[in-house]
Amino acid sequence: MKRRSVIFGALAGALAVTAAPVAFQAARAADTVKVGVILPMTGPFASTGRQVSAGLKLYMQQNGDTVAGKKIEMILKDDGGVPDQTKRLAQELIVNDGVKVLAGFGLTPLAFAVAPLATKAKIPTVVTSAATSSVTEKSPFIARTFFTIAQAAVPLAQWAHKHGINKVVTVVADYAPGIDAEKAFSQVFEKAGGKVSQKIRVPVANPDFAPFLQRVKDDKPDAVFVFVPSGVGAAFMQQFKAKGLEEAGIKLIGTGDVTDDDILNSMGDVALGTITAHQYSAAHDSKENKEFVAAFEKANKGMRPNFMAVSGYDGMHLIYYALEKTNGSTDGKALIDAMKGAHWTSPRGPISIDPETRDIIQNIYLRKVEKKDGQLYNVEFDTIPDVKDPVKAGELK
Ligand code: PHB
């Protein structure tokens, strides 16, 4: 009896010792909102991970890590750009880490992989880096701060037709956003009276463009329209030069992914004159952008922000905004509802989240690669304001 009570006493004491930290931890957990970020930090699309994560972090640095009384904790995971990994990591983040928000996703297949989990677990998911129109339709819990390929391809097709380009060959990466690009550009260009003489699709990662560009050269179009995902543009540009397309008088036009600010400066003069349509240029002339670029470069050893970085920066803004609006509630439905209709001035210009589609509405800029102070930039020369995704707006077949 005596021995039992001694043991009991010891047990009670041990419990008393652990009870305080457990309660303390529980209180802290309730005051912390974990944001699970999944990006390709390694592999062929590591530049996307590097840029987006730097954008997310800069926003937190500038705005503090407390929102509506909650401490924001970002947990960054590397999926290497492999959809099965994205899915596994998202599951772990939801189940083991208890994240209340997911963000990132460097390519369309990675966003597709996580969509069913977002729906099942009711986790608001901010897509910073996948541009296929249908991404936001894969889950009612997805919102996007990036762009849709058609948002950029449609204004470019209209511009091309008005500026003496009559015959085009399209060259796109052979996966969902490339197919969107090919469709959107061709439909609008042909409806305007132009001719797309060939539609070429190339492998997504590490493609050898040389044989495809030879086909383009032989076809003698006025221009080649290109979509390749961020990071691949430099290889394209090199082979465009090597094959002598420029000398053959063939213009280069594309969505701004090909003249990605992350690598543009290393492309050399072959990039000069390339006309693209996109949502962000590091050379965008606004007070907000000048401050953003300066702060980003300072925080990242001089790295120039690209359109991925600004998407991460805005993605974290959207998360902070939603948490403010819910007064710190992390209920998934409340958070995604709070994101609908959000609008603010981004370094790229005015943006909003379409309350109907949860997709971004933003300006699209026409830009030309020019040299400024010895450096290559996408210099904006025209603005198409407040562009909605043309696919969801029913503008394309
Ligand atoms: C995509 O996979 O949707 C994607 C990735 C990188 C880009 C554009 C689109 O630059």
mmCIF file of C-alpha atoms and ligand atoms in Angstrom:
data_model
loop_
_atom_site.group_PDB
_atom_site.id
_atom_site.type_symbol
_atom_site.label_atom_id
_atom_site.label_comp_id
_atom_site.label_asym_id
_atom_site.label_seq_id
_atom_site.Cartn_x
_atom_site.Cartn_y
_atom_site.Cartn_z
ATOM 1 C CA MET A 1 0.000 0.000 0.000
ATOM 2 C CA LYS A 2 2.753 2.313 1.084
ATOM 3 C CA ARG A 3 4.851 1.348 -1.898
ATOM 4 C CA ARG A 4 1.906 1.955 -4.268
ATOM 5 C CA SER A 5 1.346 5.439 -2.935
ATOM 6 C CA VAL A 6 5.029 6.240 -3.298
ATOM 7 C CA ILE A 7 4.883 5.217 -6.917
ATOM 8 C CA PHE A 8 1.648 7.156 -7.389
ATOM 9 C CA GLY A 9 3.188 10.155 -5.730
ATOM 10 C CA ALA A 10 6.199 10.027 -7.999
ATOM 11 C CA LEU A 11 3.955 9.691 -11.011
ATOM 12 C CA ALA A 12 1.808 12.616 -9.950
ATOM 13 C CA GLY A 13 4.942 14.682 -9.465
ATOM 14 C CA ALA A 14 6.196 13.774 -12.909
ATOM 15 C CA LEU A 15 2.834 14.700 -14.374
ATOM 16 C CA ALA A 16 2.833 18.036 -12.558
ATOM 17 C CA VAL A 17 6.269 18.790 -13.976
ATOM 18 C CA THR A 18 5.249 17.998 -17.550
ATOM 19 C CA ALA A 19 1.743 19.490 -17.329
ATOM 20 C CA ALA A 20 2.922 23.088 -17.278
ATOM 21 C CA PRO A 21 5.048 22.913 -20.459
ATOM 22 C CA VAL A 22 2.330 20.918 -22.258
ATOM 23 C CA ALA A 23 -0.255 23.592 -21.475
ATOM 24 C CA PHE A 24 2.235 26.272 -22.441
ATOM 25 C CA GLN A 25 3.002 24.506 -25.729
ATOM 26 C CA ALA A 26 -0.707 24.130 -26.483
ATOM 27 C CA ALA A 27 -1.254 27.844 -25.905
ATOM 28 C CA ARG A 28 1.697 28.644 -28.125
ATOM 29 C CA ALA A 29 0.481 26.286 -30.838
ATOM 30 C CA ALA A 30 -2.910 27.996 -30.796
ATOM 31 C CA ASP A 31 -1.152 31.339 -31.257
ATOM 32 C CA THR A 32 0.983 30.113 -34.137
ATOM 33 C CA VAL A 33 -0.203 29.737 -37.710
ATOM 34 C CA LYS A 34 1.991 27.417 -39.724
ATOM 35 C CA VAL A 35 2.262 28.072 -43.442
ATOM 36 C CA GLY A 36 3.569 25.093 -45.407
ATOM 37 C CA VAL A 37 5.535 26.132 -48.480
ATOM 38 C CA ILE A 38 6.466 23.548 -51.103
ATOM 39 C CA LEU A 39 8.840 24.565 -53.898
ATOM 40 C CA PRO A 40 11.483 23.055 -56.168
ATOM 41 C CA MET A 41 14.613 24.144 -54.257
ATOM 42 C CA THR A 42 16.750 21.612 -56.189
ATOM 43 C CA GLY A 43 16.658 20.198 -59.721
ATOM 44 C CA PRO A 44 16.115 21.968 -63.049
ATOM 45 C CA PHE A 45 13.569 24.419 -61.600
ATOM 46 C CA ALA A 46 15.542 25.441 -58.501
ATOM 47 C CA SER A 47 15.608 29.075 -59.648
ATOM 48 C CA THR A 48 11.826 29.128 -59.098
ATOM 49 C CA GLY A 49 12.237 27.892 -55.522
ATOM 50 C CA ARG A 50 15.018 30.363 -54.840
ATOM 51 C CA GLN A 51 13.045 33.337 -56.152
ATOM 52 C CA VAL A 52 9.646 32.486 -54.651
ATOM 53 C CA SER A 53 11.018 31.644 -51.201
ATOM 54 C CA ALA A 54 13.024 34.884 -51.187
ATOM 55 C CA GLY A 55 9.839 36.805 -52.050
ATOM 56 C CA LEU A 56 7.840 35.108 -49.272
ATOM 57 C CA LYS A 57 10.611 35.774 -46.748
ATOM 58 C CA LEU A 58 11.078 39.405 -47.733
ATOM 59 C CA TYR A 59 7.380 40.065 -47.152
ATOM 60 C CA MET A 60 7.637 38.572 -43.653
ATOM 61 C CA GLN A 61 10.829 40.494 -42.941
ATOM 62 C CA GLN A 62 9.208 43.775 -43.907
ATOM 63 C CA ASN A 63 5.855 43.176 -42.220
ATOM 64 C CA GLY A 64 6.814 41.252 -39.115
ATOM 65 C CA ASP A 65 5.816 37.697 -38.275
ATOM 66 C CA THR A 66 2.682 38.496 -36.247
ATOM 67 C CA VAL A 67 -0.753 38.933 -37.806
ATOM 68 C CA ALA A 68 -4.003 39.415 -35.869
ATOM 69 C CA GLY A 69 -2.225 38.237 -32.722
ATOM 70 C CA LYS A 70 -0.911 35.068 -34.399
ATOM 71 C CA LYS A 71 2.707 34.253 -35.005
ATOM 72 C CA ILE A 72 3.331 33.150 -38.581
ATOM 73 C CA GLU A 73 5.728 30.264 -38.994
ATOM 74 C CA MET A 74 6.774 29.330 -42.507
ATOM 75 C CA ILE A 75 7.872 25.722 -43.080
ATOM 76 C CA LEU A 76 9.701 25.356 -46.402
ATOM 77 C CA LYS A 77 9.949 21.935 -48.116
ATOM 78 C CA ASP A 78 11.776 20.986 -51.310
ATOM 79 C CA ASP A 79 9.851 18.760 -53.727
ATOM 80 C CA GLY A 80 12.585 18.861 -56.401
ATOM 81 C CA GLY A 81 9.814 19.539 -58.936
ATOM 82 C CA VAL A 82 8.429 15.972 -58.612
ATOM 83 C CA PRO A 83 4.601 15.731 -58.221
ATOM 84 C CA ASP A 84 4.680 12.596 -56.003
ATOM 85 C CA GLN A 85 6.974 14.437 -53.610
ATOM 86 C CA THR A 86 4.723 17.507 -53.592
ATOM 87 C CA LYS A 87 1.785 15.330 -52.630
ATOM 88 C CA ARG A 88 3.689 13.453 -49.923
ATOM 89 C CA LEU A 89 5.084 16.661 -48.431
ATOM 90 C CA ALA A 90 1.680 18.362 -48.458
ATOM 91 C CA GLN A 91 0.184 15.393 -46.634
ATOM 92 C CA GLU A 92 2.937 15.483 -44.007
ATOM 93 C CA LEU A 93 2.607 19.231 -43.552
ATOM 94 C CA ILE A 94 -1.141 18.944 -43.033
ATOM 95 C CA VAL A 95 -1.182 15.846 -40.831
ATOM 96 C CA ASN A 96 2.089 16.053 -38.854
ATOM 97 C CA ASP A 97 2.839 19.773 -38.757
ATOM 98 C CA GLY A 98 -0.738 21.046 -38.649
ATOM 99 C CA VAL A 99 -0.238 23.748 -41.278
ATOM 100 C CA LYS A 100 -3.310 25.907 -41.856
ATOM 101 C CA VAL A 101 -2.235 27.316 -45.207
ATOM 102 C CA LEU A 102 -0.229 25.882 -48.105
ATOM 103 C CA ALA A 103 1.681 27.976 -50.630
ATOM 104 C CA GLY A 104 4.168 27.697 -53.500
ATOM 105 C CA PHE A 105 4.100 24.988 -56.257
ATOM 106 C CA GLY A 106 6.685 25.664 -58.937
ATOM 107 C CA LEU A 107 5.012 24.004 -61.921
ATOM 108 C CA THR A 108 1.476 23.119 -62.986
ATOM 109 C CA PRO A 109 1.764 19.340 -62.338
ATOM 110 C CA LEU A 110 2.846 20.117 -58.752
ATOM 111 C CA ALA A 111 -0.200 22.323 -58.155
ATOM 112 C CA PHE A 112 -2.433 19.658 -59.719
ATOM 113 C CA ALA A 113 -0.915 17.057 -57.349
ATOM 114 C CA VAL A 114 -1.820 19.006 -54.213
ATOM 115 C CA ALA A 115 -5.326 20.170 -55.221
ATOM 116 C CA PRO A 116 -7.266 17.077 -53.999
ATOM 117 C CA LEU A 117 -5.539 17.330 -50.595
ATOM 118 C CA ALA A 118 -6.379 21.025 -50.305
ATOM 119 C CA THR A 119 -10.028 20.177 -50.946
ATOM 120 C CA LYS A 120 -10.162 17.195 -48.591
ATOM 121 C CA ALA A 121 -8.421 18.945 -45.687
ATOM 122 C CA LYS A 122 -10.008 22.361 -46.458
ATOM 123 C CA ILE A 123 -6.604 24.040 -46.527
ATOM 124 C CA PRO A 124 -6.360 27.387 -48.353
ATOM 125 C CA THR A 125 -3.627 26.964 -50.971
ATOM 126 C CA VAL A 126 -1.917 29.936 -52.569
ATOM 127 C CA VAL A 127 -0.429 29.015 -55.944
ATOM 128 C CA THR A 128 2.569 31.242 -56.651
ATOM 129 C CA SER A 129 4.063 29.539 -59.694
ATOM 130 C CA ALA A 130 1.698 27.459 -61.848
ATOM 131 C CA ALA A 131 0.057 29.204 -64.799
ATOM 132 C CA THR A 132 -2.318 26.720 -66.442
ATOM 133 C CA SER A 133 -5.782 28.246 -66.455
ATOM 134 C CA SER A 134 -7.486 25.211 -64.903
ATOM 135 C CA VAL A 135 -5.307 25.186 -61.738
ATOM 136 C CA THR A 136 -7.825 27.237 -59.743
ATOM 137 C CA GLU A 137 -10.634 24.958 -60.896
ATOM 138 C CA LYS A 138 -8.981 21.899 -59.363
ATOM 139 C CA SER A 139 -9.967 22.942 -55.825
ATOM 140 C CA PRO A 140 -12.277 25.559 -54.281
ATOM 141 C CA PHE A 141 -9.455 26.164 -51.768
ATOM 142 C CA ILE A 142 -6.932 27.360 -54.371
ATOM 143 C CA ALA A 143 -6.181 31.053 -54.984
ATOM 144 C CA ARG A 144 -3.438 32.251 -57.347
ATOM 145 C CA THR A 145 -1.042 35.211 -57.199
ATOM 146 C CA PHE A 146 0.923 34.219 -60.347
ATOM 147 C CA PHE A 147 -0.668 34.663 -63.792
ATOM 148 C CA THR A 148 -2.400 32.547 -66.368
ATOM 149 C CA ILE A 149 -0.613 31.811 -69.612
ATOM 150 C CA ALA A 150 -3.584 33.042 -71.645
ATOM 151 C CA GLN A 151 -3.493 36.348 -69.722
ATOM 152 C CA ALA A 152 -0.124 37.010 -71.380
ATOM 153 C CA ALA A 153 -0.525 35.153 -74.690
ATOM 154 C CA VAL A 154 -3.758 36.862 -75.785
ATOM 155 C CA PRO A 155 -2.501 40.492 -75.598
ATOM 156 C CA LEU A 156 0.719 39.413 -77.330
ATOM 157 C CA ALA A 157 -1.177 37.807 -80.221
ATOM 158 C CA GLN A 158 -3.201 41.010 -80.644
ATOM 159 C CA TRP A 159 -0.058 43.136 -80.539
ATOM 160 C CA ALA A 160 1.776 40.909 -83.054
ATOM 161 C CA HIS A 161 -1.027 41.070 -85.589
ATOM 162 C CA LYS A 162 -1.171 44.865 -85.364
ATOM 163 C CA HIS A 163 2.583 45.203 -85.840
ATOM 164 C CA GLY A 164 3.283 43.594 -89.176
ATOM 165 C CA ILE A 165 3.658 39.975 -88.046
ATOM 166 C CA ASN A 166 1.573 37.756 -90.302
ATOM 167 C CA LYS A 167 3.118 34.300 -90.123
ATOM 168 C CA VAL A 168 4.212 32.673 -86.869
ATOM 169 C CA VAL A 169 5.589 29.325 -85.707
ATOM 170 C CA THR A 170 4.743 28.514 -82.089
ATOM 171 C CA VAL A 171 7.267 26.655 -79.904
ATOM 172 C CA VAL A 172 5.993 25.593 -76.488
ATOM 173 C CA ALA A 173 7.031 23.313 -73.651
ATOM 174 C CA ASP A 174 5.005 20.129 -74.026
ATOM 175 C CA TYR A 175 2.820 20.187 -70.909
ATOM 176 C CA ALA A 176 -0.328 21.906 -69.679
ATOM 177 C CA PRO A 177 0.769 25.593 -69.650
ATOM 178 C CA GLY A 178 2.507 25.116 -73.024
ATOM 179 C CA ILE A 179 -0.696 23.727 -74.495
ATOM 180 C CA ASP A 180 -2.603 26.703 -73.022
ATOM 181 C CA ALA A 181 -0.040 29.059 -74.594
ATOM 182 C CA GLU A 182 -0.221 27.425 -78.019
ATOM 183 C CA LYS A 183 -4.022 27.465 -77.983
ATOM 184 C CA ALA A 184 -4.482 31.009 -76.707
ATOM 185 C CA PHE A 185 -1.883 32.545 -79.025
ATOM 186 C CA SER A 186 -2.980 30.636 -82.144
ATOM 187 C CA GLN A 187 -6.700 31.218 -81.677
ATOM 188 C CA VAL A 188 -6.415 34.949 -81.174
ATOM 189 C CA PHE A 189 -3.729 35.445 -83.838
ATOM 190 C CA GLU A 190 -5.626 33.452 -86.459
ATOM 191 C CA LYS A 191 -8.954 35.089 -85.617
ATOM 192 C CA ALA A 192 -7.260 38.440 -86.252
ATOM 193 C CA GLY A 193 -6.204 37.153 -89.701
ATOM 194 C CA GLY A 194 -2.671 35.870 -89.004
ATOM 195 C CA LYS A 195 -1.328 32.430 -89.896
ATOM 196 C CA VAL A 196 0.283 29.916 -87.545
ATOM 197 C CA SER A 197 2.253 27.736 -89.966
ATOM 198 C CA GLN A 198 3.588 25.179 -87.422
ATOM 199 C CA LYS A 199 2.915 24.294 -83.818
ATOM 200 C CA ILE A 200 6.013 22.743 -82.262
ATOM 201 C CA ARG A 201 6.106 21.186 -78.782
ATOM 202 C CA VAL A 202 9.410 20.574 -76.991
ATOM 203 C CA PRO A 203 10.264 18.561 -73.831
ATOM 204 C CA VAL A 204 9.754 20.455 -70.545
ATOM 205 C CA ALA A 205 13.109 20.001 -68.794
ATOM 206 C CA ASN A 206 16.540 20.342 -70.435
ATOM 207 C CA PRO A 207 15.246 20.446 -74.007
ATOM 208 C CA ASP A 208 17.533 20.506 -77.034
ATOM 209 C CA PHE A 209 15.976 23.267 -79.100
ATOM 210 C CA ALA A 210 18.383 22.986 -82.059
ATOM 211 C CA PRO A 211 16.396 20.565 -84.271
ATOM 212 C CA PHE A 212 13.148 22.436 -83.600
ATOM 213 C CA LEU A 213 14.712 25.794 -84.368
ATOM 214 C CA GLN A 214 16.061 24.436 -87.656
ATOM 215 C CA ARG A 215 12.465 23.611 -88.612
ATOM 216 C CA VAL A 216 11.451 27.149 -87.681
ATOM 217 C CA LYS A 217 14.258 28.627 -89.811
ATOM 218 C CA ASP A 218 13.315 26.541 -92.845
ATOM 219 C CA ASP A 219 9.699 27.697 -92.564
ATOM 220 C CA LYS A 220 10.702 31.405 -92.773
ATOM 221 C CA PRO A 221 7.983 32.855 -90.498
ATOM 222 C CA ASP A 222 7.913 36.552 -89.520
ATOM 223 C CA ALA A 223 8.250 35.514 -85.888
ATOM 224 C CA VAL A 224 8.532 32.602 -83.515
ATOM 225 C CA PHE A 225 6.244 32.639 -80.488
ATOM 226 C CA VAL A 226 7.752 30.836 -77.504
ATOM 227 C CA PHE A 227 6.631 29.623 -74.105
ATOM 228 C CA VAL A 228 9.171 27.866 -71.886
ATOM 229 C CA PRO A 229 8.932 27.779 -68.087
ATOM 230 C CA SER A 230 11.111 30.013 -65.935
ATOM 231 C CA GLY A 231 14.752 28.931 -65.962
ATOM 232 C CA VAL A 232 14.766 27.446 -69.480
ATOM 233 C CA GLY A 233 14.910 30.744 -71.422
ATOM 234 C CA ALA A 234 18.704 31.042 -71.492
ATOM 235 C CA ALA A 235 19.110 27.695 -73.287
ATOM 236 C CA PHE A 236 16.454 28.700 -75.802
ATOM 237 C CA MET A 237 18.111 32.046 -76.433
ATOM 238 C CA GLN A 238 21.549 30.442 -76.957
ATOM 239 C CA GLN A 239 20.232 28.073 -79.589
ATOM 240 C CA PHE A 240 18.138 30.808 -81.233
ATOM 241 C CA LYS A 241 21.417 32.646 -81.727
ATOM 242 C CA ALA A 242 23.440 29.579 -82.724
ATOM 243 C CA LYS A 243 20.925 28.641 -85.427
ATOM 244 C CA GLY A 244 21.104 32.165 -86.894
ATOM 245 C CA LEU A 245 17.372 32.899 -86.682
ATOM 246 C CA GLU A 246 17.982 36.528 -85.899
ATOM 247 C CA GLU A 247 20.133 36.962 -89.020
ATOM 248 C CA ALA A 248 17.398 35.214 -91.019
ATOM 249 C CA GLY A 249 15.095 38.100 -89.987
ATOM 250 C CA ILE A 250 12.879 36.010 -87.705
ATOM 251 C CA LYS A 251 11.603 37.967 -84.712
ATOM 252 C CA LEU A 252 11.296 36.454 -81.258
ATOM 253 C CA ILE A 253 8.108 37.018 -79.267
ATOM 254 C CA GLY A 254 6.750 35.166 -76.242
ATOM 255 C CA THR A 255 5.286 35.219 -72.792
ATOM 256 C CA GLY A 256 7.773 36.899 -70.444
ATOM 257 C CA ASP A 257 8.932 33.559 -69.044
ATOM 258 C CA VAL A 258 11.592 33.355 -71.768
ATOM 259 C CA THR A 259 13.224 36.655 -70.757
ATOM 260 C CA ASP A 260 13.028 35.842 -67.060
ATOM 261 C CA ASP A 261 14.732 38.595 -65.005
ATOM 262 C CA ASP A 262 16.628 35.919 -63.056
ATOM 263 C CA ILE A 263 18.702 34.984 -66.112
ATOM 264 C CA LEU A 264 18.092 37.769 -68.645
ATOM 265 C CA ASN A 265 21.316 39.581 -67.909
ATOM 266 C CA SER A 266 23.382 36.482 -68.642
ATOM 267 C CA MET A 267 21.791 35.926 -72.071
ATOM 268 C CA GLY A 268 23.835 38.548 -73.881
ATOM 269 C CA ASP A 269 22.874 40.813 -76.746
ATOM 270 C CA VAL A 270 20.959 38.097 -78.617
ATOM 271 C CA ALA A 271 18.069 38.839 -76.241
ATOM 272 C CA LEU A 272 17.931 42.508 -77.309
ATOM 273 C CA GLY A 273 14.679 43.405 -79.043
ATOM 274 C CA THR A 274 12.714 40.366 -77.841
ATOM 275 C CA ILE A 275 9.075 41.383 -77.389
ATOM 276 C CA THR A 276 7.156 39.706 -74.585
ATOM 277 C CA ALA A 277 3.919 40.137 -72.653
ATOM 278 C CA HIS A 278 3.945 39.576 -68.901
ATOM 279 C CA GLN A 279 2.834 40.789 -65.505
ATOM 280 C CA TYR A 280 6.144 41.758 -63.944
ATOM 281 C CA SER A 281 9.432 43.349 -64.911
ATOM 282 C CA ALA A 282 12.174 44.311 -62.480
ATOM 283 C CA ALA A 283 12.281 47.541 -64.501
ATOM 284 C CA HIS A 284 8.597 48.331 -63.799
ATOM 285 C CA ASP A 285 8.552 52.058 -63.149
ATOM 286 C CA SER A 286 6.765 52.607 -59.839
ATOM 287 C CA LYS A 287 7.691 53.674 -56.344
ATOM 288 C CA GLU A 288 6.516 50.311 -54.949
ATOM 289 C CA ASN A 289 8.668 48.383 -57.391
ATOM 290 C CA LYS A 290 11.796 50.465 -56.908
ATOM 291 C CA GLU A 291 11.543 49.852 -53.160
ATOM 292 C CA PHE A 292 10.826 46.150 -53.703
ATOM 293 C CA VAL A 293 13.789 45.623 -56.047
ATOM 294 C CA ALA A 294 16.181 47.489 -53.738
ATOM 295 C CA ALA A 295 15.050 45.556 -50.645
ATOM 296 C CA PHE A 296 15.075 42.223 -52.490
ATOM 297 C CA GLU A 297 18.587 42.759 -53.862
ATOM 298 C CA LYS A 298 19.812 43.831 -50.437
ATOM 299 C CA ALA A 299 18.357 40.740 -48.756
ATOM 300 C CA ASN A 300 19.622 38.333 -51.444
ATOM 301 C CA LYS A 301 23.223 39.284 -52.277
ATOM 302 C CA GLY A 302 22.250 41.394 -55.281
ATOM 303 C CA MET A 303 19.918 38.809 -56.896
ATOM 304 C CA ARG A 304 17.459 40.545 -59.224
ATOM 305 C CA PRO A 305 13.816 39.631 -58.462
ATOM 306 C CA ASN A 306 11.839 38.028 -61.261
ATOM 307 C CA PHE A 307 8.120 37.338 -61.731
ATOM 308 C CA MET A 308 8.381 34.337 -59.385
ATOM 309 C CA ALA A 309 9.741 36.507 -56.571
ATOM 310 C CA VAL A 310 6.917 39.015 -56.828
ATOM 311 C CA SER A 311 4.385 36.185 -56.873
ATOM 312 C CA GLY A 312 5.815 34.859 -53.588
ATOM 313 C CA TYR A 313 5.829 38.353 -52.094
ATOM 314 C CA ASP A 314 2.189 38.876 -53.086
ATOM 315 C CA GLY A 315 1.295 35.341 -51.989
ATOM 316 C CA MET A 316 2.413 36.087 -48.445
ATOM 317 C CA HIS A 317 0.580 39.410 -48.595
ATOM 318 C CA LEU A 318 -2.607 37.535 -49.480
ATOM 319 C CA ILE A 319 -2.139 35.165 -46.523
ATOM 320 C CA TYR A 320 -1.547 38.069 -44.104
ATOM 321 C CA TYR A 321 -4.530 39.951 -45.546
ATOM 322 C CA ALA A 322 -6.854 36.947 -45.109
ATOM 323 C CA LEU A 323 -5.720 36.339 -41.523
ATOM 324 C CA GLU A 324 -6.296 39.999 -40.657
ATOM 325 C CA LYS A 325 -9.753 39.762 -42.158
ATOM 326 C CA THR A 326 -10.691 36.622 -40.202
ATOM 327 C CA ASN A 327 -9.260 38.166 -37.035
ATOM 328 C CA GLY A 328 -6.759 35.346 -36.824
ATOM 329 C CA SER A 329 -9.262 32.524 -37.374
ATOM 330 C CA THR A 330 -7.641 29.707 -39.348
ATOM 331 C CA ASP A 331 -10.878 28.091 -40.465
ATOM 332 C CA GLY A 332 -10.145 27.048 -44.052
ATOM 333 C CA LYS A 333 -13.432 28.209 -45.525
ATOM 334 C CA ALA A 334 -13.206 31.567 -43.704
ATOM 335 C CA LEU A 335 -9.649 32.117 -44.960
ATOM 336 C CA ILE A 336 -10.311 31.315 -48.607
ATOM 337 C CA ASP A 337 -13.472 33.442 -48.508
ATOM 338 C CA ALA A 338 -11.409 36.293 -47.069
ATOM 339 C CA MET A 339 -9.024 36.052 -50.040
ATOM 340 C CA LYS A 340 -11.840 36.553 -52.564
ATOM 341 C CA GLY A 341 -11.942 40.147 -53.757
ATOM 342 C CA ALA A 342 -8.678 41.116 -52.019
ATOM 343 C CA HIS A 343 -6.989 43.974 -53.873
ATOM 344 C CA TRP A 344 -3.784 45.855 -53.327
ATOM 345 C CA THR A 345 -0.873 47.575 -55.034
ATOM 346 C CA SER A 346 1.865 45.069 -55.745
ATOM 347 C CA PRO A 347 5.345 45.896 -57.059
ATOM 348 C CA ARG A 348 3.901 44.780 -60.434
ATOM 349 C CA GLY A 349 0.993 47.284 -60.256
ATOM 350 C CA PRO A 350 -2.621 47.027 -59.037
ATOM 351 C CA ILE A 351 -3.828 43.440 -58.539
ATOM 352 C CA SER A 352 -6.879 41.670 -57.137
ATOM 353 C CA ILE A 353 -8.228 38.187 -56.532
ATOM 354 C CA ASP A 354 -11.316 37.552 -58.650
ATOM 355 C CA PRO A 355 -14.063 36.636 -56.148
ATOM 356 C CA GLU A 356 -15.669 34.316 -58.725
ATOM 357 C CA THR A 357 -12.615 32.319 -59.819
ATOM 358 C CA ARG A 358 -10.002 32.970 -57.064
ATOM 359 C CA ASP A 359 -7.620 33.813 -59.900
ATOM 360 C CA ILE A 360 -5.560 36.963 -60.197
ATOM 361 C CA ILE A 361 -6.694 40.040 -62.144
ATOM 362 C CA GLN A 362 -3.739 42.208 -63.144
ATOM 363 C CA ASN A 363 -2.163 44.481 -65.721
ATOM 364 C CA ILE A 364 -0.321 42.817 -68.555
ATOM 365 C CA TYR A 365 2.582 44.795 -69.968
ATOM 366 C CA LEU A 366 4.163 44.617 -73.402
ATOM 367 C CA ARG A 367 7.916 44.806 -73.038
ATOM 368 C CA LYS A 368 11.037 44.928 -75.164
ATOM 369 C CA VAL A 369 14.474 43.776 -74.040
ATOM 370 C CA GLU A 370 16.738 46.819 -73.930
ATOM 371 C CA LYS A 371 20.014 47.788 -72.344
ATOM 372 C CA LYS A 372 19.852 50.170 -69.412
ATOM 373 C CA ASP A 373 23.074 51.158 -67.631
ATOM 374 C CA GLY A 374 24.804 48.235 -69.327
ATOM 375 C CA GLN A 375 22.244 45.690 -68.107
ATOM 376 C CA LEU A 376 19.478 43.871 -69.961
ATOM 377 C CA TYR A 377 15.910 44.608 -68.868
ATOM 378 C CA ASN A 378 12.355 43.989 -70.033
ATOM 379 C CA VAL A 379 11.337 47.607 -70.645
ATOM 380 C CA GLU A 380 7.562 48.079 -70.604
ATOM 381 C CA PHE A 381 6.075 50.088 -73.486
ATOM 382 C CA ASP A 382 2.342 49.385 -73.232
ATOM 383 C CA THR A 383 -0.160 48.371 -70.521
ATOM 384 C CA ILE A 384 -3.354 46.357 -70.864
ATOM 385 C CA PRO A 385 -5.120 47.066 -67.561
ATOM 386 C CA ASP A 386 -6.992 44.645 -65.288
ATOM 387 C CA VAL A 387 -6.766 41.506 -67.404
ATOM 388 C CA LYS A 388 -8.838 38.518 -66.236
ATOM 389 C CA ASP A 389 -7.956 34.978 -67.275
ATOM 390 C CA PRO A 390 -9.328 34.904 -70.860
ATOM 391 C CA VAL A 391 -10.084 31.171 -70.631
ATOM 392 C CA LYS A 392 -12.401 31.518 -67.629
ATOM 393 C CA ALA A 393 -13.853 34.731 -69.069
ATOM 394 C CA GLY A 394 -14.996 32.599 -72.032
ATOM 395 C CA GLU A 395 -12.918 34.531 -74.581
ATOM 396 C CA LEU A 396 -11.341 31.377 -75.993
ATOM 397 C CA LYS A 397 -12.892 28.211 -77.356
HETATM 398 C C1 PHB B 1 3.769 26.130 -64.979
HETATM 399 O O1 PHB B 1 4.221 24.983 -64.868
HETATM 400 O O2 PHB B 1 2.555 26.361 -64.915
HETATM 401 C C2 PHB B 1 4.713 27.255 -65.215
HETATM 402 C C3 PHB B 1 5.987 27.218 -64.667
HETATM 403 C C4 PHB B 1 6.873 28.260 -64.908
HETATM 404 C C5 PHB B 1 6.483 29.336 -65.683
HETATM 405 C C6 PHB B 1 5.200 29.386 -66.206
HETATM 406 C C7 PHB B 1 4.317 28.351 -65.987
HETATM 407 O O3 PHB B 1 7.350 30.316 -65.936
#
